[in-house]
Amino acid sequence: MGRIVNPKYCLGISINQSVFLFAGATGDILPDSLPSVPGTLPHFMKEPEDAYIIKSNPIKLLCRAVPALQIFFKCNGEWVHQNEHVSREYMDQNTGLKVREVLINVSRQQVEDFHGPEDYWCLCVAWSHLGTSKSRKATVHIAYLRKNFEQDPQGKEVPIKGMIVLHCRPPEGVPAAEVEWLKNEELVSSLTDDNIDTRADHNLIINEARLSDSGNYTCLASNIVAKRRSSTATVVVFVNGGWSLWTEWSPCNVPCGRGVQKRSRTCTNPAPLNGGAFCQGMSVQKITCNALCPIDGGWEEWSAWTLCSVQCERQRGRECNDPPPRHRGKMCDGPSDTTENCTGGMCSQNGKLLHDVKPQSMDGSNDVALYSGLGAGIIAVTVLVVAVMLYRKNQSDYGVDVIDSSALTGGFQSFNFKTTRQGNPLLLNSSLQPDLTVGGTYSSPICFQDSIDNKELFDPLPDIKVKVQSSFMVSLGVADRAEYHAAKGHPPETFPRGLNRDYSNSTVERRSTKKGLLTPNSPHLNPTKDQLGTTGVFGHLGGRLVVPNTGVSLLVPHGAIAEDPTSEMFMVINQGESSVQTEEGFEILLGPEVTYGPPGIDLSRPVAMTIAHCAEVDADNWNVQLKRKIQDNKWEEVMSVEDESTSCYCLMDSSSCHLLLDQPGSYALVGEPLTQAAVKRLKLAVFGSMGPNPMDYSLRVYCVDDTPHAFQGVVATETCRGGQLLEEPKILPFRGNTFSLQVSIQDVPQFLWNIKPFTTCQEFSFSQVWCSNQQPLHCAFSLERYSPTTTQFSCKISVKQVKGHEQILQVYTSVAESKKESVLFFMQTDCTVTSQTGPKAFKIPLSIHQRICATFDTANTKGKDWQILAQKLHLDRNLLYFAKQQSPSAVILSLWEAQHQDTGDLDSLASALEEIGKIQSKSINSTEFKKMHFIVMFRYFCSVSA
């Protein structure tokens, strides 16, 4: 309690002297003695307590002790003056002792003026006859609470049953502030809700969010000075949508044949709430169905007649079993049995035949009728034979069977042609000269390219006769020995009839001419400029057709065509407006429409067709379907890319779709956006050219689906106009979010160039861009230079989707009045041959191809090796399609060839085979050893060929 001193001495002097000294220090003489209990040290009944000065109000410190002769305060090591003490003395009723009480005031000024190593403090010292006692130290602080929170709570969006943590750091204050939480201005207490935890670190934690926990939360800090409120944090508890159960499949939508069944589900389990995400996936599923068609009954052949009965009658019967009526089909019409007289009416009443009553003259008349009929029949047969012979002789002059006249298309006949002049850089092998005396297709490198002057690319031939020999001539209704004259200045076509010789004539304005693709169901098709393609003659070794600069090719695998005879095949791209008509109206064409044929060709293995597409493929955002044209220019769905099918195979990569098909016809890749996050790629290009007035200059900005074929339409248009590509084309992701596309020109030198008013920003609607279906869109900016000395032009072209991506095309160009040569910006590396036959068309040598098939098509105890091959080549989806093939490995390699036709990465194939060998080497036998040896040899071949 205090320091114990000698009752007689205090620091070497008596008590009276100590009191005197203290009195002298304080300026007043303390009394010599006070009534007290002798022999007892002072005991504090009340010690000074810590205190806080609020604003400018002084605080009071109180001491109470018994027995005590005197009590004084000491603050910060110095005695408080006696005049500042307020003392009183009273008798304790319980003990009968005198109690002394002392009070002092401490002001704000005193605390602020103190500058010591410690806080401002005070204690009491009490005296008795035996000595002194000291109380505890009481500290005095100036209380305050700052205005700004060190950390305000932040609003949150939390899924239902998620955890909510709101952080709060109150303002600095003395004493430290206490924190409470308000929700919608009502106090939040963890005592009444076990789901809420308010911790000592002032944070608010809600363990599992409920919908009722949504609201405005405020952190409230307070101490003895003031209260402070934080900014309000809004908490939203949302519910993500969930799918309901699927409904039952609807009935087939056709009474007979192939139709569609649908089922649906709704995003109501639960429904999205408070901004929760909508359900991912499709709300409607479709499957094909086959409704059993009614089969009407058909009569079998009549049975043999029975023997003539005693009633002179015979009978025969038949049954309605050819076929029997099924599936609500009709019964056969007519009687099931019949009876007739077996004697020609010559029968007596007792049933005996009347042989003796027949007159002789009747026999003579019957013989005349018989011989007359035979003579007439012989004459009719003779006339018919003579007519047929004359007819065939007449047709042999034309060498054609007109039974199937022009059932295909306007023409895929092959012409001999003269190559370009020596040294033309546009052809890879311009020195090779064709033999113009030999019929058939000339298969040296052909580029379906444009140039500024097509006369350089195709020299006119002299006035010669070209003999055409083509297996397609029969089906096209053209004479096999027909002669075509090529006059001087009009060179013969180097493309199949009906294809566009001059690709540059294919302009954007062709939108107004709606042309369909070639189809086996089209009875008459005239030659049109809306077709671009190639032909080739293929045999058992197979080959490849390529339409240059379009991203479209057709691989005919080895063994797909019978060894004898060869077949002439074609592949055509529709360059006109798309003929695909969709039911829902929001499906779009992702690539060109492609037709291959001829119809009815017998293929023992599927061909591999590659079509470039413009979609950012994502199964969550796109439903991509393969469609085929049927009768009446209509389209049917073949399969969805994500589905498994045994009729065809579809492999999608980032820029192309590889199809395995066994039926010729017209095909198109159609995309249905499932969400607004669906993206299709647009290629942006800016071209420039001088106007009719030397002072004018025109900029044209094109937005076209990002496929090589679609961009070639832009190239063709600009080639005709003499345009120059001013900036490398760029790609813009265009989202299916219904927002438009804006094209604006910026940073035009104002003192050098003038732009036509109200044209600096132009806009395409969403539907124009989204449903362009491979047709280019463009806008033009017309500029005029103030002075002919201005030869430089620069600007920025901004192409931006509202609330979407943006691309900047930077233009720097030199403008001259003289016509410049256009840059061959459209030439691409795939401009080689359009038709290759035999082993040279494939990346994998034929011998190695055959050994792979022989190795992996054989099943063993571990399973089917071709499945391992498909897995290692990353083609292990839709294995049922490969399983139904006669040689699954051959089909897998055909798909690999189509996928790697540009790179020809044989090393990756060798690595896959080598990895398979390592896996199977654990239980190796003689067969496995041969396989391992083969893999090593194949690896060696790849390294040598590289």
PDB file of N, CA and C in Angstrom, residues 48-62 73 75 103-108 110-111 120 122 138-143 224:
ATOM      1  N   PRO A  48      -7.450   7.037  -5.933  1.00  0.00           N
ATOM      2  CA  PRO A  48      -7.796   7.772  -7.169  1.00  0.00           C
ATOM      3  C   PRO A  48      -7.872   6.792  -8.356  1.00  0.00           C
ATOM      4  N   GLU A  49      -8.813   7.025  -9.242  1.00  0.00           N
ATOM      5  CA  GLU A  49      -9.026   6.157 -10.405  1.00  0.00           C
ATOM      6  C   GLU A  49      -8.644   6.890 -11.683  1.00  0.00           C
ATOM      7  N   ASP A  50      -8.314   6.079 -12.725  1.00  0.00           N
ATOM      8  CA  ASP A  50      -8.000   6.667 -14.030  1.00  0.00           C
ATOM      9  C   ASP A  50      -9.194   7.473 -14.522  1.00  0.00           C
ATOM     10  N   ALA A  51      -8.879   8.567 -15.181  1.00  0.00           N
ATOM     11  CA  ALA A  51      -9.962   9.456 -15.617  1.00  0.00           C
ATOM     12  C   ALA A  51      -9.652  10.020 -16.997  1.00  0.00           C
ATOM     13  N   TYR A  52     -10.734  10.435 -17.688  1.00  0.00           N
ATOM     14  CA  TYR A  52     -10.630  11.018 -19.026  1.00  0.00           C
ATOM     15  C   TYR A  52     -11.282  12.385 -19.001  1.00  0.00           C
ATOM     16  N   ILE A  53     -10.548  13.341 -19.539  1.00  0.00           N
ATOM     17  CA  ILE A  53     -11.073  14.701 -19.640  1.00  0.00           C
ATOM     18  C   ILE A  53     -11.848  14.812 -20.937  1.00  0.00           C
ATOM     19  N   ILE A  54     -13.139  15.117 -20.829  1.00  0.00           N
ATOM     20  CA  ILE A  54     -14.003  15.236 -21.995  1.00  0.00           C
ATOM     21  C   ILE A  54     -14.158  16.708 -22.312  1.00  0.00           C
ATOM     22  N   LYS A  55     -13.737  17.038 -23.521  1.00  0.00           N
ATOM     23  CA  LYS A  55     -13.753  18.424 -23.975  1.00  0.00           C
ATOM     24  C   LYS A  55     -12.938  19.269 -23.013  1.00  0.00           C
ATOM     25  N   SER A  56     -13.551  20.280 -22.368  1.00  0.00           N
ATOM     26  CA  SER A  56     -12.789  21.159 -21.454  1.00  0.00           C
ATOM     27  C   SER A  56     -13.220  21.002 -20.012  1.00  0.00           C
ATOM     28  N   ASN A  57     -13.931  19.954 -19.704  1.00  0.00           N
ATOM     29  CA  ASN A  57     -14.411  19.744 -18.341  1.00  0.00           C
ATOM     30  C   ASN A  57     -13.330  19.082 -17.505  1.00  0.00           C
ATOM     31  N   PRO A  58     -12.926  19.716 -16.330  1.00  0.00           N
ATOM     32  CA  PRO A  58     -11.908  19.098 -15.473  1.00  0.00           C
ATOM     33  C   PRO A  58     -12.460  17.837 -14.806  1.00  0.00           C
ATOM     34  N   ILE A  59     -11.546  16.997 -14.405  1.00  0.00           N
ATOM     35  CA  ILE A  59     -11.954  15.767 -13.710  1.00  0.00           C
ATOM     36  C   ILE A  59     -11.565  15.900 -12.239  1.00  0.00           C
ATOM     37  N   LYS A  60     -12.188  15.074 -11.380  1.00  0.00           N
ATOM     38  CA  LYS A  60     -11.940  15.089  -9.928  1.00  0.00           C
ATOM     39  C   LYS A  60     -11.287  13.790  -9.530  1.00  0.00           C
ATOM     40  N   LEU A  61     -10.202  13.907  -8.720  1.00  0.00           N
ATOM     41  CA  LEU A  61      -9.530  12.737  -8.159  1.00  0.00           C
ATOM     42  C   LEU A  61      -9.785  12.726  -6.667  1.00  0.00           C
ATOM     43  N   LEU A  62     -10.181  11.580  -6.128  1.00  0.00           N
ATOM     44  CA  LEU A  62     -10.618  11.483  -4.731  1.00  0.00           C
ATOM     45  C   LEU A  62      -9.801  10.425  -4.020  1.00  0.00           C
ATOM     46  N   PHE A  73      -2.014  15.078  -2.433  1.00  0.00           N
ATOM     47  CA  PHE A  73      -1.822  14.510  -3.773  1.00  0.00           C
ATOM     48  C   PHE A  73      -0.458  14.884  -4.310  1.00  0.00           C
ATOM     49  N   CYS A  75       1.371  14.763  -8.102  1.00  0.00           N
ATOM     50  CA  CYS A  75       1.124  14.551  -9.528  1.00  0.00           C
ATOM     51  C   CYS A  75       2.420  14.734 -10.304  1.00  0.00           C
ATOM     52  N   LEU A 103      -9.932  15.797  -2.084  1.00  0.00           N
ATOM     53  CA  LEU A 103     -10.357  15.894  -3.483  1.00  0.00           C
ATOM     54  C   LEU A 103      -9.560  16.981  -4.171  1.00  0.00           C
ATOM     55  N   ILE A 104      -9.087  16.687  -5.414  1.00  0.00           N
ATOM     56  CA  ILE A 104      -8.444  17.723  -6.226  1.00  0.00           C
ATOM     57  C   ILE A 104      -9.068  17.705  -7.613  1.00  0.00           C
ATOM     58  N   ASN A 105      -8.963  18.812  -8.354  1.00  0.00           N
ATOM     59  CA  ASN A 105      -9.398  18.940  -9.738  1.00  0.00           C
ATOM     60  C   ASN A 105      -8.175  18.976 -10.658  1.00  0.00           C
ATOM     61  N   VAL A 106      -8.284  18.274 -11.806  1.00  0.00           N
ATOM     62  CA  VAL A 106      -7.232  18.300 -12.836  1.00  0.00           C
ATOM     63  C   VAL A 106      -7.876  18.838 -14.101  1.00  0.00           C
ATOM     64  N   SER A 107      -7.312  19.907 -14.660  1.00  0.00           N
ATOM     65  CA  SER A 107      -7.892  20.549 -15.834  1.00  0.00           C
ATOM     66  C   SER A 107      -7.232  20.033 -17.113  1.00  0.00           C
ATOM     67  N   ARG A 108      -7.887  20.322 -18.235  1.00  0.00           N
ATOM     68  CA  ARG A 108      -7.350  19.943 -19.556  1.00  0.00           C
ATOM     69  C   ARG A 108      -6.040  20.656 -19.826  1.00  0.00           C
ATOM     70  N   GLN A 110      -3.782  21.563 -17.663  1.00  0.00           N
ATOM     71  CA  GLN A 110      -2.687  20.942 -16.932  1.00  0.00           C
ATOM     72  C   GLN A 110      -2.161  19.711 -17.682  1.00  0.00           C
ATOM     73  N   VAL A 111      -3.073  18.929 -18.209  1.00  0.00           N
ATOM     74  CA  VAL A 111      -2.648  17.711 -18.919  1.00  0.00           C
ATOM     75  C   VAL A 111      -1.923  18.075 -20.214  1.00  0.00           C
ATOM     76  N   TYR A 120       0.067  11.654 -17.884  1.00  0.00           N
ATOM     77  CA  TYR A 120      -0.182  12.468 -16.687  1.00  0.00           C
ATOM     78  C   TYR A 120      -0.740  11.556 -15.594  1.00  0.00           C
ATOM     79  N   CYS A 122      -1.334  10.928 -11.032  1.00  0.00           N
ATOM     80  CA  CYS A 122      -1.423  11.460  -9.668  1.00  0.00           C
ATOM     81  C   CYS A 122      -1.592  10.295  -8.687  1.00  0.00           C
ATOM     82  N   ALA A 138      -3.007   7.057 -10.580  1.00  0.00           N
ATOM     83  CA  ALA A 138      -4.164   7.226 -11.462  1.00  0.00           C
ATOM     84  C   ALA A 138      -3.739   8.095 -12.636  1.00  0.00           C
ATOM     85  N   THR A 139      -3.960   7.590 -13.874  1.00  0.00           N
ATOM     86  CA  THR A 139      -3.591   8.356 -15.067  1.00  0.00           C
ATOM     87  C   THR A 139      -4.772   9.191 -15.522  1.00  0.00           C
ATOM     88  N   VAL A 140      -4.436  10.314 -16.124  1.00  0.00           N
ATOM     89  CA  VAL A 140      -5.440  11.241 -16.638  1.00  0.00           C
ATOM     90  C   VAL A 140      -5.161  11.441 -18.140  1.00  0.00           C
ATOM     91  N   HIS A 141      -6.200  11.166 -19.007  1.00  0.00           N
ATOM     92  CA  HIS A 141      -6.073  11.337 -20.454  1.00  0.00           C
ATOM     93  C   HIS A 141      -7.121  12.310 -20.948  1.00  0.00           C
ATOM     94  N   ILE A 142      -6.786  12.926 -22.067  1.00  0.00           N
ATOM     95  CA  ILE A 142      -7.776  13.745 -22.772  1.00  0.00           C
ATOM     96  C   ILE A 142      -8.506  12.835 -23.748  1.00  0.00           C
ATOM     97  N   ALA A 143      -9.794  12.666 -23.564  1.00  0.00           N
ATOM     98  CA  ALA A 143     -10.587  11.751 -24.398  1.00  0.00           C
ATOM     99  C   ALA A 143     -10.913  12.413 -25.741  1.00  0.00           C
ATOM    100  N   ILE A 224     -16.620   7.434 -24.864  1.00  0.00           N
ATOM    101  CA  ILE A 224     -17.252   8.395 -23.962  1.00  0.00           C
ATOM    102  C   ILE A 224     -17.358   9.778 -24.572  1.00  0.00           C
TER     103      ILE A 224
END
